[in-house]
Coordinates of C-alpha atoms in Angstrom, one line a residue:
M8 CA 73.3 43.0 79.5
M9 CA 75.3 41.7 76.5
N10 CA 73.7 44.4 74.4
H11 CA 74.8 46.9 76.9
I12 CA 78.4 45.6 76.9
R13 CA 78.5 45.5 73.1
W14 CA 77.2 49.1 73.0
N15 CA 79.9 50.2 75.5
M16 CA 82.6 48.5 73.4
Q17 CA 81.3 50.2 70.3
Q18 CA 81.4 53.5 72.1
G19 CA 84.9 52.8 73.3
Y20 CA 86.1 52.0 69.8
R21 CA 84.5 55.2 68.5
V22 CA 86.2 57.3 71.3
A23 CA 89.6 55.7 70.5
L24 CA 89.2 56.3 66.8
L25 CA 88.2 59.9 67.4
A26 CA 91.2 60.3 69.7
L27 CA 93.5 59.1 67.0
L28 CA 92.1 61.5 64.4
P29 CA 94.0 64.7 65.7
L30 CA 97.2 62.7 65.8
L31 CA 96.8 61.5 62.3
A32 CA 95.7 65.0 61.1
A33 CA 98.8 66.5 62.7
L34 CA 100.9 64.7 60.1
L35 CA 99.5 66.9 57.4
P36 CA 101.0 70.3 58.4
I37 CA 104.3 68.6 59.3
A38 CA 104.5 67.1 55.8
L39 CA 103.6 70.5 54.3
E40 CA 106.3 72.3 56.3
T41 CA 108.9 69.7 55.3
L42 CA 108.1 70.1 51.6
Y43 CA 108.1 73.9 51.9
R44 CA 111.5 74.0 53.6
A45 CA 112.9 71.7 51.0
Y46 CA 111.5 74.0 48.3
L47 CA 113.2 77.0 49.9
Q48 CA 116.4 75.0 50.6
V49 CA 116.5 76.1 54.2
G50 CA 116.9 72.7 55.7
T51 CA 114.2 70.1 56.5
Q52 CA 115.4 69.2 60.0
F53 CA 113.2 70.6 62.7
S54 CA 111.5 69.4 65.9
K55 CA 108.9 67.3 64.2
G56 CA 107.9 65.5 67.4
E57 CA 107.2 68.7 69.3
A58 CA 105.3 70.1 66.3
W59 CA 103.2 66.9 66.1
I60 CA 102.1 67.4 69.7
I61 CA 101.2 71.1 69.2
Y62 CA 99.3 70.5 66.0
A63 CA 97.4 67.6 67.6
A64 CA 96.4 69.7 70.6
F65 CA 94.9 72.4 68.3
Y66 CA 93.0 69.7 66.3
F67 CA 91.9 68.0 69.5
V68 CA 90.3 71.3 70.6
A69 CA 88.5 71.5 67.2
F70 CA 86.5 68.3 67.7
R71 CA 86.1 68.2 71.5
V72 CA 85.0 71.8 72.3
R73 CA 81.4 72.6 71.5
S74 CA 81.9 76.4 71.7
T75 CA 81.9 77.7 68.1
G76 CA 83.3 81.0 69.3
F77 CA 86.3 79.5 71.0
S78 CA 87.0 77.0 68.2
T79 CA 86.9 79.9 65.7
L80 CA 89.3 81.9 67.8
M81 CA 91.7 79.0 67.9
A82 CA 91.4 78.4 64.2
V83 CA 92.2 82.1 63.5
L84 CA 95.2 82.0 65.8
F85 CA 96.4 78.8 64.2
F86 CA 96.0 80.3 60.7
C87 CA 97.8 83.5 61.7
F88 CA 100.7 81.6 63.3
L89 CA 101.3 79.5 60.2
F90 CA 100.6 82.1 57.5
C91 CA 102.8 84.8 59.1
Q92 CA 105.7 82.5 59.8
F93 CA 105.7 80.7 56.5
S94 CA 105.4 84.1 54.6
H95 CA 108.4 85.4 56.5
L96 CA 110.3 82.2 55.9
G97 CA 109.6 82.4 52.2
I98 CA 110.7 86.0 51.8
Y99 CA 113.6 86.3 54.4
H100 CA 114.5 82.6 55.1
S101 CA 113.9 83.2 58.8
W102 CA 111.0 83.1 61.2
L103 CA 109.2 86.3 62.1
S104 CA 110.6 88.0 65.2
P105 CA 108.7 90.0 67.9
A106 CA 110.6 93.2 66.9
E107 CA 109.3 92.9 63.4
I108 CA 105.7 92.7 64.6
L109 CA 106.3 95.9 66.6
I110 CA 107.6 97.6 63.5
F111 CA 104.6 96.5 61.5
F112 CA 102.3 98.4 63.9
Q113 CA 104.7 101.4 64.1
E114 CA 105.3 101.7 60.3
Y115 CA 102.2 100.1 59.0
S116 CA 101.9 102.1 55.7
E117 CA 105.6 101.5 54.8
V118 CA 105.3 97.8 55.5
Y119 CA 102.0 97.6 53.6
R120 CA 103.6 99.3 50.5
A121 CA 106.5 96.9 50.6
G122 CA 104.2 93.9 51.2
M123 CA 102.1 94.7 48.1
T124 CA 105.1 94.1 45.9
L125 CA 105.6 90.7 47.5
L126 CA 102.1 89.3 47.0
P127 CA 103.2 86.5 44.7
S128 CA 105.5 85.2 47.4
L129 CA 102.6 84.9 49.8
L130 CA 100.5 82.5 47.7
L131 CA 102.3 79.3 48.7
P132 CA 102.3 80.2 52.4
L133 CA 98.6 81.0 52.1
L134 CA 97.9 77.6 50.5
I135 CA 99.9 75.8 53.2
A136 CA 98.1 77.6 56.0
L137 CA 94.6 76.9 54.5
L138 CA 95.4 73.2 53.9
S139 CA 96.6 73.0 57.5
L140 CA 93.4 74.6 58.7
L141 CA 91.3 72.0 56.8
P142 CA 91.3 69.4 59.6
F143 CA 89.7 72.0 61.9
L144 CA 86.6 71.9 59.7
L145 CA 86.6 68.2 59.0
L146 CA 87.1 67.1 62.6
R147 CA 84.3 69.3 63.8
R148 CA 82.0 67.9 61.1
V149 CA 82.9 64.3 61.9
A150 CA 82.8 64.6 65.7
R151 CA 80.0 67.1 66.2
P152 CA 81.0 67.8 69.8
K153 CA 78.1 67.9 72.3
S154 CA 80.0 68.8 75.5
G155 CA 80.7 72.4 76.5
S156 CA 84.1 71.3 77.7
K157 CA 84.7 74.3 79.9
V158 CA 87.6 72.6 81.6
L159 CA 89.3 71.9 78.3
I160 CA 88.8 75.5 77.2
V161 CA 90.4 76.7 80.5
L162 CA 93.3 74.3 80.2
F163 CA 94.1 75.2 76.6
T164 CA 93.8 78.9 77.3
L165 CA 96.3 78.5 80.1
L166 CA 98.6 76.6 77.8
L167 CA 98.6 79.6 75.4
I168 CA 98.9 82.2 78.2
G169 CA 101.8 80.3 79.8
P170 CA 104.5 81.2 77.3
I171 CA 103.4 84.9 77.5
A172 CA 103.9 84.8 81.3
Q173 CA 107.2 83.0 80.9
A174 CA 108.5 85.7 78.4
A175 CA 107.4 88.5 80.8
L176 CA 109.2 87.0 83.8
A177 CA 112.3 85.7 82.0
R178 CA 115.0 88.3 82.3
G179 CA 117.2 86.7 79.7
K180 CA 114.5 86.1 77.1
D181 CA 115.7 87.6 73.8
E182 CA 113.5 89.2 71.1
Q183 CA 115.1 87.7 68.1
A184 CA 113.5 85.4 65.6
P185 CA 113.1 81.8 66.8
H186 CA 115.7 79.3 65.6
Q187 CA 114.8 77.4 62.4
R188 CA 115.1 74.1 64.3
Y189 CA 111.6 75.0 65.7
S190 CA 108.5 74.4 63.6
A191 CA 106.3 77.1 62.2
I192 CA 103.6 76.6 64.8
R193 CA 106.1 76.6 67.7
S194 CA 107.8 79.7 66.3
G195 CA 104.4 81.4 65.9
I196 CA 103.5 80.8 69.5
E197 CA 106.9 81.8 70.8
T198 CA 107.1 85.0 68.7
S199 CA 103.6 86.0 69.8
A200 CA 104.4 85.2 73.4
V201 CA 107.6 87.3 73.5
F202 CA 105.8 90.1 71.7
L203 CA 103.0 90.3 74.2
G204 CA 105.1 89.4 77.3
K205 CA 108.2 91.5 76.6
T206 CA 108.3 93.6 73.5
V207 CA 105.0 95.5 74.2
P208 CA 105.7 96.1 77.9
N209 CA 109.2 97.3 77.0
Q210 CA 107.6 100.1 75.0
F211 CA 106.2 101.6 78.2
T212 CA 109.4 101.3 80.2
P213 CA 112.6 103.1 79.5
H214 CA 115.3 100.8 77.9
S215 CA 118.1 103.2 78.8
D216 CA 118.6 106.9 79.0
L217 CA 119.4 107.0 75.2
P218 CA 116.9 107.8 72.5
R219 CA 115.9 105.1 70.0
Y220 CA 118.5 105.1 67.2
E221 CA 117.2 105.9 63.7
Q222 CA 119.1 106.8 60.6
E223 CA 118.2 107.2 56.9
A224 CA 119.9 105.2 54.2
P225 CA 123.2 106.8 53.1
A226 CA 123.4 108.5 49.8
V227 CA 125.5 107.0 46.9
L228 CA 128.7 109.0 46.4
H229 CA 130.2 107.0 43.6
D230 CA 130.2 103.6 42.0
A231 CA 132.5 101.8 44.4
G232 CA 135.8 102.4 46.2
S233 CA 136.7 98.7 46.3
R234 CA 135.5 96.2 43.8
V235 CA 136.3 93.3 46.2
I236 CA 135.6 93.6 49.9
V237 CA 136.5 90.7 52.3
L238 CA 135.6 90.8 56.0
L239 CA 137.0 88.2 58.3
M240 CA 134.8 88.2 61.4
G241 CA 136.5 86.5 64.3
E242 CA 134.8 84.9 67.3
S243 CA 135.8 85.5 70.9
Q244 CA 139.2 86.9 69.9
N245 CA 140.6 89.3 72.5
V246 CA 143.7 91.4 72.2
D247 CA 145.2 90.2 75.5
N248 CA 146.4 86.9 74.0
M249 CA 147.8 88.4 70.8
S250 CA 151.6 88.8 70.7
V251 CA 151.2 91.6 68.2
F252 CA 149.6 93.6 71.0
G253 CA 152.3 92.8 73.5
Y254 CA 151.3 89.3 74.8
G255 CA 154.4 87.4 76.0
T256 CA 153.7 84.2 74.0
D257 CA 154.2 84.5 70.2
T258 CA 150.6 83.6 69.2
T259 CA 150.5 85.9 66.1
P260 CA 153.7 85.7 64.2
W261 CA 152.1 86.4 60.8
L262 CA 150.3 89.5 62.0
R263 CA 153.4 90.7 63.8
E264 CA 155.4 90.4 60.6
H265 CA 152.8 92.0 58.4
A266 CA 151.1 94.6 60.7
K267 CA 152.8 97.6 59.1
E268 CA 151.5 96.6 55.7
G269 CA 148.1 97.7 56.9
V270 CA 146.5 99.5 59.8
L271 CA 146.4 97.5 63.1
L272 CA 144.5 98.9 66.1
S273 CA 142.4 97.6 69.0
A274 CA 138.7 98.2 68.8
Y275 CA 135.7 98.4 71.2
A276 CA 133.2 95.7 70.1
G277 CA 129.6 96.8 69.7
G278 CA 128.5 94.4 72.3
V279 CA 129.8 91.7 74.7
Y280 CA 127.6 89.0 73.1
T281 CA 127.5 87.7 69.5
N282 CA 123.7 88.3 69.3
V283 CA 124.2 92.0 70.0
S284 CA 127.6 92.8 68.4
L285 CA 127.0 91.2 65.0
P286 CA 123.6 92.8 64.3
T287 CA 125.1 96.1 65.6
F288 CA 128.1 95.7 63.3
F289 CA 126.3 94.7 60.1
N290 CA 123.7 97.4 60.4
M291 CA 126.1 100.3 61.3
I292 CA 124.5 100.9 64.7
P293 CA 126.6 103.2 67.0
Q294 CA 124.6 102.9 70.2
P295 CA 122.1 100.8 72.2
D296 CA 118.4 100.7 71.2
G297 CA 118.8 100.2 67.5
T298 CA 116.5 97.3 67.0
A299 CA 114.0 99.3 64.9
Q300 CA 116.9 100.6 62.7
I301 CA 118.0 97.0 62.1
Y302 CA 114.7 95.8 60.9
S303 CA 114.3 98.9 58.7
W304 CA 117.4 97.6 56.7
R305 CA 118.2 101.1 55.8
T306 CA 121.8 100.8 56.9
N307 CA 122.3 97.1 56.5
L308 CA 125.7 96.4 54.8
F309 CA 124.4 93.5 52.7
R310 CA 121.5 95.5 51.5
L311 CA 123.8 98.4 50.7
A312 CA 126.1 96.1 48.9
K313 CA 123.3 94.6 46.8
A314 CA 122.1 98.1 45.8
Q315 CA 125.6 98.8 44.5
G316 CA 125.7 95.7 42.4
Y317 CA 127.8 93.5 44.7
H318 CA 127.6 89.7 44.8
T319 CA 127.2 89.0 48.6
A320 CA 128.4 85.9 50.4
F321 CA 128.4 84.8 54.0
Y322 CA 130.4 81.7 54.8
T323 CA 130.3 80.6 58.4
A324 CA 132.2 77.9 60.3
Q325 CA 129.6 77.9 63.1
A326 CA 127.2 74.9 63.3
K327 CA 123.7 75.4 62.0
S328 CA 122.4 74.1 65.4
D329 CA 123.8 72.1 68.2
Y330 CA 120.4 72.1 70.1
T331 CA 121.8 74.4 72.8
A332 CA 120.7 77.8 73.8
Q333 CA 124.0 79.2 72.7
A334 CA 123.7 77.9 69.1
K335 CA 120.1 79.0 69.0
S336 CA 121.2 82.6 69.8
E337 CA 124.1 82.7 67.4
M338 CA 122.4 81.2 64.3
S339 CA 119.0 82.8 64.7
L340 CA 120.7 86.2 64.6
M341 CA 121.0 85.7 60.8
S342 CA 117.6 87.2 60.5
M343 CA 119.1 90.4 62.0
L344 CA 122.1 90.4 59.7
G345 CA 120.1 90.8 56.5
Q346 CA 120.1 87.2 55.3
Q347 CA 117.6 88.1 52.6
Y348 CA 120.3 90.2 50.9
I349 CA 122.9 87.4 51.0
D350 CA 123.3 85.7 47.6
D351 CA 125.5 82.8 48.8
F352 CA 125.1 81.6 52.4
R353 CA 127.0 78.6 53.5
D354 CA 127.3 76.9 56.9
P355 CA 129.1 73.6 57.8
T356 CA 126.3 71.5 56.5
H357 CA 127.1 72.7 53.0
F358 CA 130.5 71.0 53.1
G359 CA 129.6 67.7 54.8
H360 CA 129.2 68.4 58.5
P361 CA 126.1 67.4 60.5
Y362 CA 123.8 70.2 61.7
N363 CA 125.3 70.1 65.2
E364 CA 129.0 70.2 64.2
N365 CA 131.2 73.2 63.7
A366 CA 133.8 73.4 60.9
Y367 CA 137.4 74.3 61.3
D368 CA 138.0 77.9 60.1
D369 CA 140.3 77.0 57.3
E370 CA 137.5 74.9 55.7
L371 CA 136.1 78.3 54.6
L372 CA 139.1 78.8 52.4
P373 CA 138.0 76.6 49.5
L374 CA 134.7 78.6 49.3
L375 CA 136.7 81.8 49.0
N376 CA 139.2 80.3 46.5
Q377 CA 136.4 79.1 44.2
L378 CA 135.0 82.6 43.7
D379 CA 136.1 84.4 40.5
L380 CA 137.3 87.7 41.9
S381 CA 138.8 88.8 38.6
Q382 CA 135.5 90.4 37.5
G383 CA 132.4 91.8 39.1
K384 CA 131.9 93.2 42.6
H385 CA 132.1 91.0 45.7
F386 CA 131.3 91.5 49.3
I387 CA 132.4 88.4 51.2
V388 CA 132.1 87.6 54.9
L389 CA 134.1 84.8 56.4
H390 CA 132.6 84.1 59.8
Q391 CA 134.9 82.1 62.1
R392 CA 134.3 79.8 65.0
G393 CA 137.6 81.3 66.0
S394 CA 138.3 81.0 69.8
H395 CA 134.9 80.1 71.0
P396 CA 134.8 77.6 73.9
P397 CA 135.6 74.8 74.2
Y398 CA 139.0 76.0 73.1
A399 CA 140.4 72.5 72.6
E400 CA 138.0 72.0 69.7
R401 CA 139.2 75.0 67.8
S402 CA 142.5 73.4 66.7
R403 CA 143.4 70.0 65.4
P404 CA 145.6 67.6 67.3
D405 CA 148.7 68.5 65.2
E406 CA 148.1 72.2 65.7
K407 CA 148.6 72.4 69.5
R408 CA 151.7 74.6 69.3
F409 CA 151.3 75.7 72.9
G410 CA 150.3 72.3 74.4
Q411 CA 147.1 71.3 76.1
A412 CA 147.9 71.8 79.7
S413 CA 145.6 74.7 80.4
L414 CA 142.7 76.7 79.1
E415 CA 145.1 79.5 78.2
A416 CA 147.3 77.1 76.2
E417 CA 144.3 75.9 74.2
Y418 CA 143.0 79.4 73.7
N419 CA 146.5 80.4 72.4
N420 CA 146.3 77.5 70.0
S421 CA 143.1 78.9 68.6
V422 CA 144.6 82.4 68.3
A423 CA 147.5 81.0 66.4
R424 CA 145.1 79.3 64.0
T425 CA 143.3 82.6 63.4
D426 CA 146.7 84.2 62.7
A427 CA 147.5 81.5 60.2
L428 CA 144.1 82.0 58.6
L429 CA 144.8 85.7 58.2
G430 CA 147.9 84.8 56.3
Q431 CA 146.1 82.3 54.1
V432 CA 143.3 84.7 53.2
L433 CA 145.6 87.6 52.4
D434 CA 148.0 85.3 50.4
H435 CA 145.0 84.4 48.2
L436 CA 144.0 88.0 47.9
G437 CA 147.5 88.9 47.0
S438 CA 147.0 87.4 43.5
Q439 CA 143.8 89.5 43.0
R440 CA 143.2 93.2 42.4
D441 CA 141.0 96.0 43.6
W442 CA 140.4 94.4 47.1
T443 CA 140.0 95.8 50.6
F444 CA 140.3 93.5 53.6
V445 CA 139.1 94.0 57.2
F446 CA 139.6 91.7 60.2
T447 CA 137.9 92.0 63.6
S448 CA 136.0 89.9 66.1
D449 CA 132.5 89.9 67.5
H450 CA 133.7 90.3 71.1
G451 CA 136.6 89.4 73.4
Q452 CA 137.2 86.7 76.0
Y453 CA 138.9 86.6 79.4
V454 CA 141.3 83.6 79.6
K455 CA 143.7 83.8 82.5
H456 CA 144.7 81.8 85.6
G457 CA 142.5 78.9 84.8
A458 CA 139.4 81.2 84.4
M459 CA 137.5 82.1 81.3
G460 CA 134.4 83.9 80.1
H461 CA 132.8 86.9 78.4
G462 CA 129.7 89.0 78.7
L463 CA 130.7 91.5 81.4
L464 CA 130.9 95.3 80.8
N465 CA 133.4 95.9 83.6
M466 CA 136.2 93.7 82.1
A467 CA 138.1 95.1 79.1
S468 CA 139.0 91.6 77.9
H469 CA 135.4 90.9 77.1
Y470 CA 135.0 93.8 74.6
M471 CA 138.5 94.7 73.4
V472 CA 139.1 93.1 70.0
P473 CA 141.6 93.5 67.1
A474 CA 141.0 95.6 64.0
Y475 CA 143.3 95.0 60.9
I476 CA 142.7 96.8 57.6
R477 CA 144.6 96.1 54.3
S478 CA 143.9 97.3 50.7
V479 CA 145.6 97.4 47.3
V480 CA 143.1 99.9 45.9
P481 CA 145.0 103.2 45.2
G482 CA 144.2 105.8 47.8
V483 CA 142.4 103.6 50.3
M484 CA 145.2 103.0 52.8
P485 CA 146.2 106.7 52.9
A486 CA 142.6 107.6 53.5
V487 CA 142.3 105.0 56.2
R488 CA 145.4 106.3 58.0
E489 CA 144.2 109.9 57.7
T490 CA 140.7 109.0 59.0
F491 CA 142.0 107.0 62.0
Q492 CA 145.0 109.2 62.8
G493 CA 144.9 110.0 66.5
C494 CA 142.8 106.9 67.3
D495 CA 144.5 104.5 69.6
T496 CA 141.3 102.4 69.7
L497 CA 138.5 102.3 67.2
F498 CA 134.8 101.5 67.7
H499 CA 133.2 98.7 65.7
V500 CA 130.8 101.1 64.0
Q501 CA 133.9 102.9 62.4
L502 CA 134.8 99.6 60.6
S503 CA 131.2 99.3 59.4
E504 CA 131.3 102.8 58.1
L505 CA 134.6 102.1 56.4
L506 CA 133.0 99.1 54.6
A507 CA 130.1 101.3 53.5
R508 CA 132.4 103.9 52.1
Q509 CA 134.3 101.2 50.1
M510 CA 130.9 100.3 48.6
G511 CA 130.6 103.9 47.4
Y512 CA 128.4 105.5 50.0
A513 CA 128.6 108.9 51.6
V514 CA 129.2 107.8 55.1
L515 CA 131.2 110.0 57.5
D516 CA 133.4 108.4 60.1
S517 CA 131.8 108.8 63.5
G518 CA 135.1 109.2 65.2
C519 CA 136.9 107.5 68.1
T520 CA 136.3 110.1 70.8
Q521 CA 133.0 108.6 72.0
G522 CA 131.1 105.4 71.6
Y523 CA 129.3 102.5 73.3
V524 CA 129.7 98.9 74.1
N525 CA 126.3 97.3 74.6
G526 CA 125.4 94.6 77.1
A527 CA 123.3 91.5 76.7
R528 CA 120.3 93.1 74.9
L529 CA 120.1 95.3 71.8
N530 CA 117.9 97.8 73.4
G531 CA 120.4 98.6 76.2
S532 CA 118.1 97.3 79.0
A533 CA 120.8 94.9 80.2
G534 CA 123.3 97.7 80.6
Y535 CA 125.9 99.4 78.4
K536 CA 129.2 101.1 78.6
K537 CA 129.7 104.7 77.3
I538 CA 133.3 105.4 76.4
S539 CA 134.7 108.9 75.7
L540 CA 138.2 110.1 75.2
H541 CA 138.8 111.0 78.8
S542 CA 136.3 108.9 80.7
V543 CA 134.4 105.7 80.8
M544 CA 130.8 105.6 82.1
N545 CA 129.1 102.3 83.0
N546 CA 125.4 102.2 82.8
L547 CA 124.7 98.8 84.4
P548 CA 121.3 97.4 85.3
L549 CA 120.5 97.5 89.0
P550 CA 120.3 94.3 91.0
M551 CA 116.7 93.2 91.3
S552 CA 116.7 94.0 95.0
K553 CA 117.5 97.7 94.3
R554 CA 115.0 98.3 91.5
N555 CA 111.8 100.2 92.1

């Protein structure tokens, strides 16, 4: 009996040891990802605990499942998840998105030709993926599983299918790249799940009654219209609460005084959400369903600027991550703005803030002031936190000009801060030469009678934003006034086109007689608003009860 007990104890120790092996092995890919992120300087903070569990689950399958076929399939998936995501991170500093996988299949030859020029950049991701795959082989060799483990195979298969079903059923699931706070393995699973569960099915159902938007890259007309181009991109700034547009409270004294020195108009935002409006703006997309155009980069403003010899900069006051769905959406969209074409990207972490903390907008000014604008070409984007809720956090305690008694008062405080920032930026540019300046906002905001919000296509406050243009380059302002004469309201894409023309491209103005405001999804499936000179047409999604 003692021998039997001793044998059972030995077996128990052996099982416990083998159970620990996947957990220990999972530390390897986490360490490799941390080192690779540090090498790329993209931030080493990501969900390591979650990654540890996922890696350990894959390795557990490797030494517990006898089926060579199933284990091989899991190893191939594991390798593909890591290699594809690390390759994309190395080249574009963002995770691979579902839309990019679709484009790979649709434009395979073009992607292949581009990829061949990037082969050296793939060596390190390949090495990391292979090293992470090594425990698969070692664990199977050590454990030599004898059980068929059919139950385990079924459970693990369901775990992989689950995210696909979730993506298919979730109406609000976006098709952007996963946030960088996720690990490579989590991002690989999520991207694949959304691709299979939403992106592919969407190809067989109409997104809207509009054709997919595609446009070739614009031709170069001349060297450059403006040597220095500065875009101040606001956040949640409507026109309703700006005194320069008739609001009763004097929230914009600087702009009211200086409006006639430039061109000031209202504008229709490209979308009612940041994750739609900004990709639309920075890729010159005039209508819904322009996702393929975005990932072609043909009309991306940063790419166009680089091609014309501009130094490109994107300075944002928005937190890198606050571990909320809102922050995930806003910061993961950098992969759709052309981050790979941005020479100098700074977020609040670069000037001392934690990952989950926004900066005040005027903290962007030192970054602008330190640039030598006296020589060379510069395309600079200052991305505000602006008037994003909670409004009380957008202004300091000594900047509460309108008090703190209501949402509207706090929102007005934030509007006044943006007005002051406009003055500070243009005061700095006033000592420079050859510059053109544009100010607008990603979308609007409704703030009245104790209520607030954005995202609706049937409320003008949600998509009507300011547009202000100034330039000291000879001939630019007369051309702007001539181009926009007769326009009471612009469309966002017209401002994008203006920026491209200042870079020296032959881009025609699309006019203000007809345009679109997109809903919650880039492909238009969440509804859009078509606007013409004499009419407005809503194309809103039907309630679920009225579909089919």
